[in-house]
């Protein structure tokens, strides 16, 4: 008797990965074992990984990008104010919890109170009461036609030294890598301040969909779709007047580089390894800063003078192009080659690699937050210090080579952009697919199979899920699961395309459907 192996008829791993990516199936899925407590049946299921970077999983990254495209398009040119999120503060019409002009405020929440007086080297801004309105003005042309334009804005950071067309410094020795690293780390705070200032200067609750991307020189910059039209002169004035001060202990010279502080279990604190003196705690270091009348911020970050502003009308080809540009690089890491002729696959030159190395080294040793282990280098205990902390080994992604200081989110969306969460947008896409299939008389197979909400008659969860660890499933079985997911995805796509054909030109067109659900074992 001949036994057919599990691998019979299946392609090798590399081919399977390429085929999965081509069909929009996750290439590095998570395997989980699910047991039906009512029947006793069990099987292994494939769940997509949900990665947002193409080099990790091109299928999941592309699905995430397309979801963001939908989110951006849906909120950009709204004519009516979306509902306020349930978690929003009714006393905060801006919707972002904006403080005053100071960098730290509110002594009731434990944050330190600082003067809200603006810096003398920053221009003043008009200040209006922020209304609850989120939509832009309506303009009427001479022929009586009305339109409500919006904007596409790009903000950059200042220069740190001349760079070549490749984005590498002309003179690396004079390039300000330290300032570049600190600016990247505090870029999100600067953008928060910009939106606060913009709302106060315009008098309405400006809403935005923004993405943070690297320039060739690896400095972050912001692309933002803004709902409504704002005078260009006012917008540039707000950019010029926006800054963020970092009131931390000074970062000029590390106090410890070779012999690092040690953790003392009895004192429950870090001490000088040679003298045994306890290092100042984070609160003590800030107290010293507060008591010094001549204290200056550890860092001040400002936007660059280069500001690109475009007016955009809803429903035009330009609007579609801008949305595509906004989301084009969301699947790439900060250090991936951009804007080349080979879609990011061109080899990195030695000069660019050295540029990345220099910036990564600065980022590695600078503190990214009050809890960062790198504070030990500067003779200060991190906030909530604990044993085992070591400078240069902070767990924040801000220190990763792939992020180069940008530890925050790559997509920034104001709370009242659409009034929906990302999960709600994802559900909307799934509902469109199901509606098109239902119109054609097709029921999506395996939809809502193994629901987490299902219960047994006595109220217990019906399906019990357990993680499948590496090695629990052999290679042939894993390959068969992936092959089944590819076949299922292809079947769903065919059903959807056939349903669209039957529905005619009025049917919605989703270039990436939400049919990457859990694919059960064959």
XYZ file of C-alpha atoms in Angstrom:
522
model
C 0.000 0.000 0.000
C 1.341 3.422 -0.993
C 1.046 6.248 1.569
C 0.811 9.751 0.102
C 2.840 12.195 2.220
C 1.283 15.452 3.471
C 3.698 17.403 1.274
C 2.516 15.756 -1.916
C 1.448 18.364 -4.454
C 2.470 21.268 -2.212
C 5.059 23.862 -3.296
C 8.161 24.583 -1.213
C 8.155 27.252 1.541
C 9.557 30.080 -0.586
C 7.105 29.439 -3.408
C 4.242 29.129 -0.933
C 5.169 32.480 0.623
C 5.274 34.186 -2.774
C 1.939 32.639 -3.734
C 0.365 33.673 -0.414
C 1.560 37.262 -0.877
C 0.266 37.333 -4.460
C -3.162 36.149 -3.315
C -3.348 38.530 -0.341
C -2.930 35.810 2.293
C -0.848 36.344 5.421
C 2.660 34.929 4.931
C 3.459 34.536 8.653
C 0.135 33.615 10.247
C -0.450 32.802 13.885
C -1.630 29.253 14.495
C -4.109 28.550 17.270
C -5.775 25.373 18.410
C -9.530 25.616 18.969
C -11.722 23.061 20.724
C -15.513 22.877 20.522
C -16.536 22.042 24.094
C -19.964 20.804 22.943
C -18.763 18.298 20.346
C -15.214 17.694 21.494
C -13.904 18.395 17.991
C -10.631 20.308 17.737
C -8.504 21.699 14.941
C -5.776 24.185 14.157
C -6.769 27.469 12.553
C -4.743 30.139 10.781
C -5.051 33.765 11.904
C -3.352 36.587 10.032
C -0.535 38.331 11.866
C -1.780 41.905 11.305
C 1.691 43.326 10.566
C 1.833 46.847 9.117
C 5.287 46.580 7.492
C 5.612 44.989 4.073
C 8.949 43.331 4.814
C 7.245 41.464 7.672
C 4.037 40.499 5.836
C 3.143 42.202 2.531
C -0.456 40.962 2.588
C -1.350 42.207 6.067
C 0.541 45.464 5.522
C -1.342 46.156 2.301
C -4.679 45.382 3.947
C -3.836 47.801 6.780
C -2.856 50.501 4.285
C -6.094 50.115 2.319
C -8.083 50.381 5.531
C -6.323 53.670 6.247
C -7.153 54.848 2.720
C -10.828 54.269 3.436
C -10.561 56.072 6.763
C -8.835 59.061 5.165
C -11.287 59.339 2.273
C -14.374 59.014 4.455
C -13.521 61.877 6.797
C -11.747 64.392 4.606
C -14.581 66.302 2.954
C -17.478 65.789 5.352
C -20.259 68.356 5.114
C -21.752 67.548 8.533
C -19.979 67.233 11.876
C -19.444 63.583 12.842
C -20.628 62.429 16.263
C -18.363 63.046 19.194
C -16.643 59.848 20.410
C -18.131 58.457 23.599
C -14.781 58.766 25.399
C -14.339 62.436 24.498
C -14.438 65.139 27.167
C -17.520 67.368 26.623
C -15.508 70.293 28.004
C -12.822 69.797 25.370
C -14.252 70.946 22.013
C -10.891 70.532 20.331
C -11.059 66.829 21.049
C -7.377 66.375 21.855
C -7.148 67.280 25.526
C -5.158 70.405 24.719
C -3.196 72.077 27.484
C -2.310 75.744 27.573
C 0.798 77.101 25.863
C 3.044 75.702 28.594
C 4.737 72.345 28.207
C 3.559 70.852 31.475
C 0.495 71.809 33.478
C -2.275 70.612 35.799
C -1.075 69.946 39.313
C -4.190 67.865 40.155
C -3.099 64.999 37.896
C 0.433 64.807 39.223
C 2.040 66.646 36.330
C 4.256 69.592 37.147
C 3.005 73.111 36.738
C 5.098 75.386 34.573
C 4.636 78.890 33.291
C 2.419 79.118 30.227
C 4.249 82.238 29.098
C 5.398 81.959 25.493
C 9.055 82.109 24.581
C 10.296 85.540 23.616
C 11.875 84.187 20.434
C 8.536 82.787 19.168
C 5.999 85.009 17.359
C 2.593 85.523 18.917
C -0.536 83.851 17.600
C -4.143 84.995 17.368
C -6.246 83.264 19.987
C -9.926 82.543 19.467
C -12.458 80.524 21.396
C -12.561 77.090 19.766
C -16.072 76.236 18.588
C -17.454 72.720 18.261
C -17.583 73.002 14.454
C -15.355 70.519 12.583
C -16.303 71.263 8.976
C -14.761 73.935 6.773
C -16.299 77.028 5.233
C -18.589 76.854 2.190
C -17.598 79.072 -0.748
C -19.904 80.212 -3.557
C -18.574 80.924 -7.059
C -19.895 83.599 -9.400
C -22.125 81.103 -11.172
C -23.759 80.157 -7.857
C -21.976 76.836 -7.434
C -20.961 76.033 -3.856
C -17.939 74.063 -2.795
C -16.161 73.224 0.443
C -12.396 72.892 -0.137
C -9.990 71.125 2.177
C -6.198 71.098 2.427
C -3.130 68.896 2.102
C -0.192 70.147 4.185
C 3.386 68.909 4.600
C 5.486 69.969 7.607
C 9.210 69.318 7.981
C 11.959 69.708 10.574
C 14.867 72.165 10.351
C 18.182 71.451 8.654
C 20.952 69.696 10.577
C 23.533 70.247 7.848
C 23.789 70.071 4.071
C 22.895 66.738 2.479
C 23.385 65.201 -0.945
C 20.627 64.093 -3.297
C 20.833 60.704 -1.599
C 20.033 62.338 1.740
C 23.439 61.758 3.363
C 25.446 64.600 4.940
C 27.944 66.416 2.771
C 30.116 66.731 5.884
C 29.198 64.067 8.460
C 31.552 65.587 11.042
C 29.513 68.826 11.185
C 26.081 67.257 10.821
C 24.056 67.749 14.029
C 23.140 64.128 14.724
C 22.304 64.819 18.355
C 19.705 67.441 17.508
C 18.333 65.260 14.730
C 17.878 62.352 17.168
C 16.219 64.507 19.842
C 13.921 66.126 17.286
C 12.824 62.710 16.032
C 12.076 61.536 19.569
C 9.966 64.597 20.403
C 8.382 65.090 16.972
C 4.956 63.765 18.133
C 4.838 66.386 20.919
C 5.627 69.133 18.431
C 2.767 67.979 16.204
C 0.370 67.882 19.165
C 1.306 71.476 19.898
C 0.816 72.428 16.239
C -2.771 71.136 16.151
C -3.565 72.883 19.430
C -2.192 76.180 18.121
C -3.988 75.786 14.798
C -7.350 75.287 16.493
C -6.866 78.323 18.684
C -5.798 80.463 15.739
C -8.705 79.432 13.496
C -11.471 79.193 16.098
C -12.824 75.814 15.018
C -12.019 72.217 15.882
C -9.654 71.432 13.023
C -9.717 67.724 12.142
C -6.897 65.879 10.418
C -5.641 62.582 9.034
C -1.846 62.641 9.115
C 1.000 60.245 8.428
C 4.575 60.490 9.677
C 7.200 59.531 7.107
C 10.960 59.898 6.743
C 12.594 62.230 4.286
C 15.651 61.057 2.390
C 17.826 62.488 5.168
C 15.833 60.267 7.611
C 14.285 63.202 9.477
C 10.544 62.687 10.048
C 8.032 64.926 8.342
C 4.247 65.065 8.425
C 1.724 64.802 5.592
C -1.743 65.875 6.715
C -5.174 65.973 5.134
C -7.028 68.817 6.885
C -10.794 69.220 6.725
C -11.659 72.755 5.678
C -9.669 75.612 4.157
C -7.352 77.752 6.275
C -5.661 80.926 4.946
C -2.113 80.068 3.894
C -0.651 83.071 5.665
C -2.279 82.062 8.957
C -1.194 78.441 8.610
C 2.436 79.435 8.000
C 2.226 81.788 10.961
C 1.101 78.929 13.181
C 3.970 76.734 11.957
C 6.508 79.471 12.675
C 5.098 80.062 16.169
C 4.902 76.411 17.220
C 7.545 74.868 19.471
C 7.810 72.282 22.231
C 10.066 72.589 25.276
C 11.371 69.448 26.968
C 11.709 70.159 30.678
C 13.974 67.270 31.618
C 17.294 67.121 33.459
C 20.132 68.286 31.240
C 21.433 65.935 28.561
C 24.683 67.669 27.689
C 27.241 65.327 29.256
C 26.762 61.747 30.510
C 27.888 61.264 34.098
C 28.522 57.533 33.647
C 29.900 55.873 30.531
C 32.271 53.101 31.643
C 31.301 52.125 35.212
C 27.512 52.284 35.409
C 25.337 52.751 38.523
C 24.325 49.553 40.322
C 20.991 48.475 41.784
C 20.933 48.352 45.587
C 18.285 45.962 46.838
C 18.294 47.386 50.368
C 17.883 50.976 49.223
C 15.664 49.852 46.359
C 17.467 52.403 44.223
C 20.442 52.851 41.904
C 23.688 53.927 43.537
C 27.109 55.070 42.381
C 29.154 51.870 42.043
C 32.240 53.463 43.591
C 30.873 55.754 46.314
C 27.597 54.027 47.088
C 25.751 57.354 46.910
C 22.110 57.006 45.895
C 21.321 58.657 42.560
C 18.626 61.335 42.599
C 15.200 59.976 41.786
C 13.278 61.302 38.811
C 11.094 63.514 41.019
C 14.134 64.841 42.905
C 15.852 65.728 39.643
C 12.780 67.656 38.493
C 12.516 69.368 41.880
C 16.057 70.649 41.402
C 15.101 71.880 37.968
C 12.008 73.646 39.307
C 13.987 75.367 42.064
C 16.559 76.788 39.664
C 15.387 80.212 38.381
C 17.963 80.063 35.590
C 16.972 76.589 34.399
C 16.523 76.095 30.678
C 14.779 73.300 28.770
C 16.860 70.244 27.951
C 15.675 70.581 24.372
C 13.490 72.854 22.264
C 12.036 71.489 19.031
C 10.611 73.629 16.238
C 9.261 72.921 12.778
C 11.275 73.805 9.706
C 10.504 76.786 7.517
C 9.543 74.619 4.538
C 5.764 74.204 4.433
C 3.871 72.811 1.448
C 0.171 73.740 1.229
C -2.339 72.564 -1.366
C -6.060 73.164 -1.656
C -8.068 70.052 -2.555
C -11.674 69.721 -3.749
C -13.705 66.609 -2.953
C -14.279 64.138 -5.758
C -11.410 65.340 -7.952
C -8.550 63.202 -9.294
C -6.219 65.318 -7.174
C -7.996 64.167 -4.009
C -7.416 60.521 -4.939
C -3.767 61.188 -5.774
C -3.181 62.930 -2.465
C -4.759 60.087 -0.477
C -2.526 57.641 -2.301
C 0.522 59.770 -1.527
C -0.495 60.125 2.124
C -0.566 56.372 2.602
C 2.098 55.299 0.096
C 4.901 54.632 2.557
C 2.919 53.354 5.550
C 4.122 49.820 4.821
C 7.811 50.835 4.960
C 10.154 51.263 7.911
C 11.931 54.546 8.584
C 15.236 53.215 7.234
C 13.811 51.608 4.083
C 14.971 53.280 0.853
C 12.280 55.662 -0.391
C 11.554 57.597 -3.566
C 13.799 55.453 -5.748
C 13.131 53.825 -9.099
C 13.116 50.305 -7.732
C 10.250 50.548 -5.218
C 12.549 50.519 -2.214
C 14.622 47.565 -3.375
C 17.700 49.511 -4.498
C 20.869 48.621 -2.571
C 21.894 51.001 0.227
C 25.170 52.792 -0.406
C 27.996 52.754 2.129
C 27.481 56.487 2.797
C 23.790 56.012 3.542
C 24.469 53.003 5.738
C 27.007 55.056 7.702
C 24.433 57.848 8.042
C 21.899 55.395 9.474
C 24.528 53.966 11.820
C 25.466 57.403 13.195
C 21.840 58.383 13.790
C 21.013 54.976 15.291
C 23.926 55.319 17.708
C 22.684 58.715 18.911
C 19.165 57.383 19.322
C 20.365 54.340 21.242
C 21.919 56.322 24.099
C 19.560 59.293 24.475
C 16.603 59.030 26.882
C 13.303 58.561 25.056
C 11.000 59.106 28.073
C 11.116 59.607 31.862
C 11.141 55.813 32.329
C 14.030 55.196 29.917
C 17.020 53.277 31.298
C 19.381 55.713 29.561
C 18.822 58.216 32.386
C 21.310 56.180 34.428
C 24.066 57.482 32.135
C 23.162 61.013 33.218
C 23.192 60.263 36.937
C 19.426 60.208 37.363
C 17.214 57.279 38.273
C 14.481 56.676 35.682
C 10.919 57.185 36.786
C 9.622 53.982 38.429
C 13.159 52.565 38.473
C 13.627 48.855 39.058
C 16.491 46.418 39.127
C 17.996 45.156 35.878
C 17.789 48.407 33.925
C 20.769 49.017 31.664
C 21.568 52.032 29.470
C 21.438 51.235 25.776
C 18.875 48.494 26.319
C 15.618 50.410 26.693
C 12.717 48.374 25.346
C 11.044 51.283 23.565
C 10.891 50.948 19.796
C 12.138 54.542 19.576
C 15.644 53.110 19.975
C 15.257 50.531 17.201
C 17.245 50.939 14.025
C 14.007 50.619 12.041
C 12.466 53.600 13.893
C 15.401 55.965 14.569
C 13.708 57.844 17.399
C 10.128 57.672 16.189
C 8.567 55.633 18.950
C 5.047 56.938 18.365
C 2.385 56.079 15.824
C 2.894 56.503 12.097
C -0.761 57.433 11.516
C -2.299 60.306 13.502
C -6.053 60.781 13.246
C -8.064 63.346 15.198
C -10.945 62.017 17.278
C -13.693 63.537 15.166
C -12.292 62.749 11.743
C -15.073 60.255 11.055
C -16.444 59.595 14.534
C -15.510 55.915 14.080
C -12.794 53.673 15.419
C -10.539 51.721 13.078
C -12.398 48.528 14.039
C -15.646 50.175 12.957
C -14.127 51.066 9.595
C -12.968 47.473 9.249
C -16.484 46.267 10.034
C -17.856 48.667 7.408
C -15.642 47.090 4.755
C -16.770 43.618 5.760
C -20.416 44.738 5.678
C -19.997 46.040 2.116
C -18.568 42.694 0.997
C -21.386 40.758 2.651
C -23.996 43.086 1.164
C -22.654 42.604 -2.360
C -22.585 38.826 -1.896
C -26.086 38.786 -0.408
C -27.419 40.858 -3.317
C -26.112 38.181 -5.648
C -27.559 35.401 -3.496
C -24.151 34.238 -2.235
C -23.441 33.520 1.418
C -19.786 33.812 2.404
C -18.679 30.370 3.495
C -16.980 30.060 6.868
C -18.122 33.571 7.840
C -18.560 34.028 11.589
C -17.358 30.474 12.120
C -16.030 29.763 15.602
C -17.323 33.052 17.074
C -15.779 34.111 20.369
C -19.219 35.103 21.673
C -20.738 31.627 21.283
C -21.668 29.949 24.566
C -22.847 26.571 25.761
C -26.338 26.117 27.297
C -24.861 26.608 30.768
C -23.266 29.926 29.750
C -19.642 28.821 29.317
C -17.648 29.767 26.179
C -18.276 27.151 23.531
C -14.902 27.449 21.805
C -11.662 27.275 23.755
C -8.589 28.771 22.033
C -4.993 27.866 22.889
C -1.791 29.164 21.332
C 0.111 26.798 19.091
C 3.819 27.235 19.816
C 6.615 26.787 17.263
C 7.309 23.100 16.879
C 3.781 22.044 17.845
C 2.857 21.813 14.161
C 5.187 20.110 11.696
C 6.232 21.674 8.400
C 3.949 19.659 6.104
C 0.888 20.411 8.250
C 1.807 24.090 8.359
C 2.190 24.154 4.579
C -1.184 22.477 4.162
C -2.826 25.088 6.395
C -1.336 27.913 4.333
C -2.356 26.216 1.103
C -5.910 25.921 2.419
C -5.923 29.623 3.354
C -4.792 30.511 -0.182
C -7.515 28.376 -1.743
C -10.147 29.837 0.552
C -9.037 33.401 -0.162
C -9.133 32.737 -3.897
C -12.614 31.232 -3.595
C -13.884 34.259 -1.674
C -12.364 36.640 -4.196
C -14.021 34.785 -7.067
C -17.382 34.878 -5.276
C -17.025 38.594 -4.653
C -16.030 39.434 -8.236
C -18.915 37.358 -9.595
C -21.313 39.108 -7.212
C -20.078 42.528 -8.373
C -20.616 41.518 -11.977
C -24.208 40.496 -11.256
C -24.861 43.696 -9.270
C -23.649 45.887 -12.139
C -21.731 49.183 -12.148
C -23.550 50.495 -9.052
C -21.818 47.971 -6.798
C -19.055 49.294 -4.513
C -15.472 48.554 -5.462
C -13.213 47.466 -2.633
C -9.741 46.781 -3.945
C -8.960 44.826 -0.786
C -11.810 43.031 0.910
C -11.881 41.958 4.508
C -11.897 38.272 3.695
C -8.632 37.565 5.499
C -10.457 35.985 8.394
C -9.339 32.918 10.249
C -9.023 30.071 7.769
C -9.859 26.701 9.344
C -7.797 23.622 8.710
C -8.555 21.463 5.730
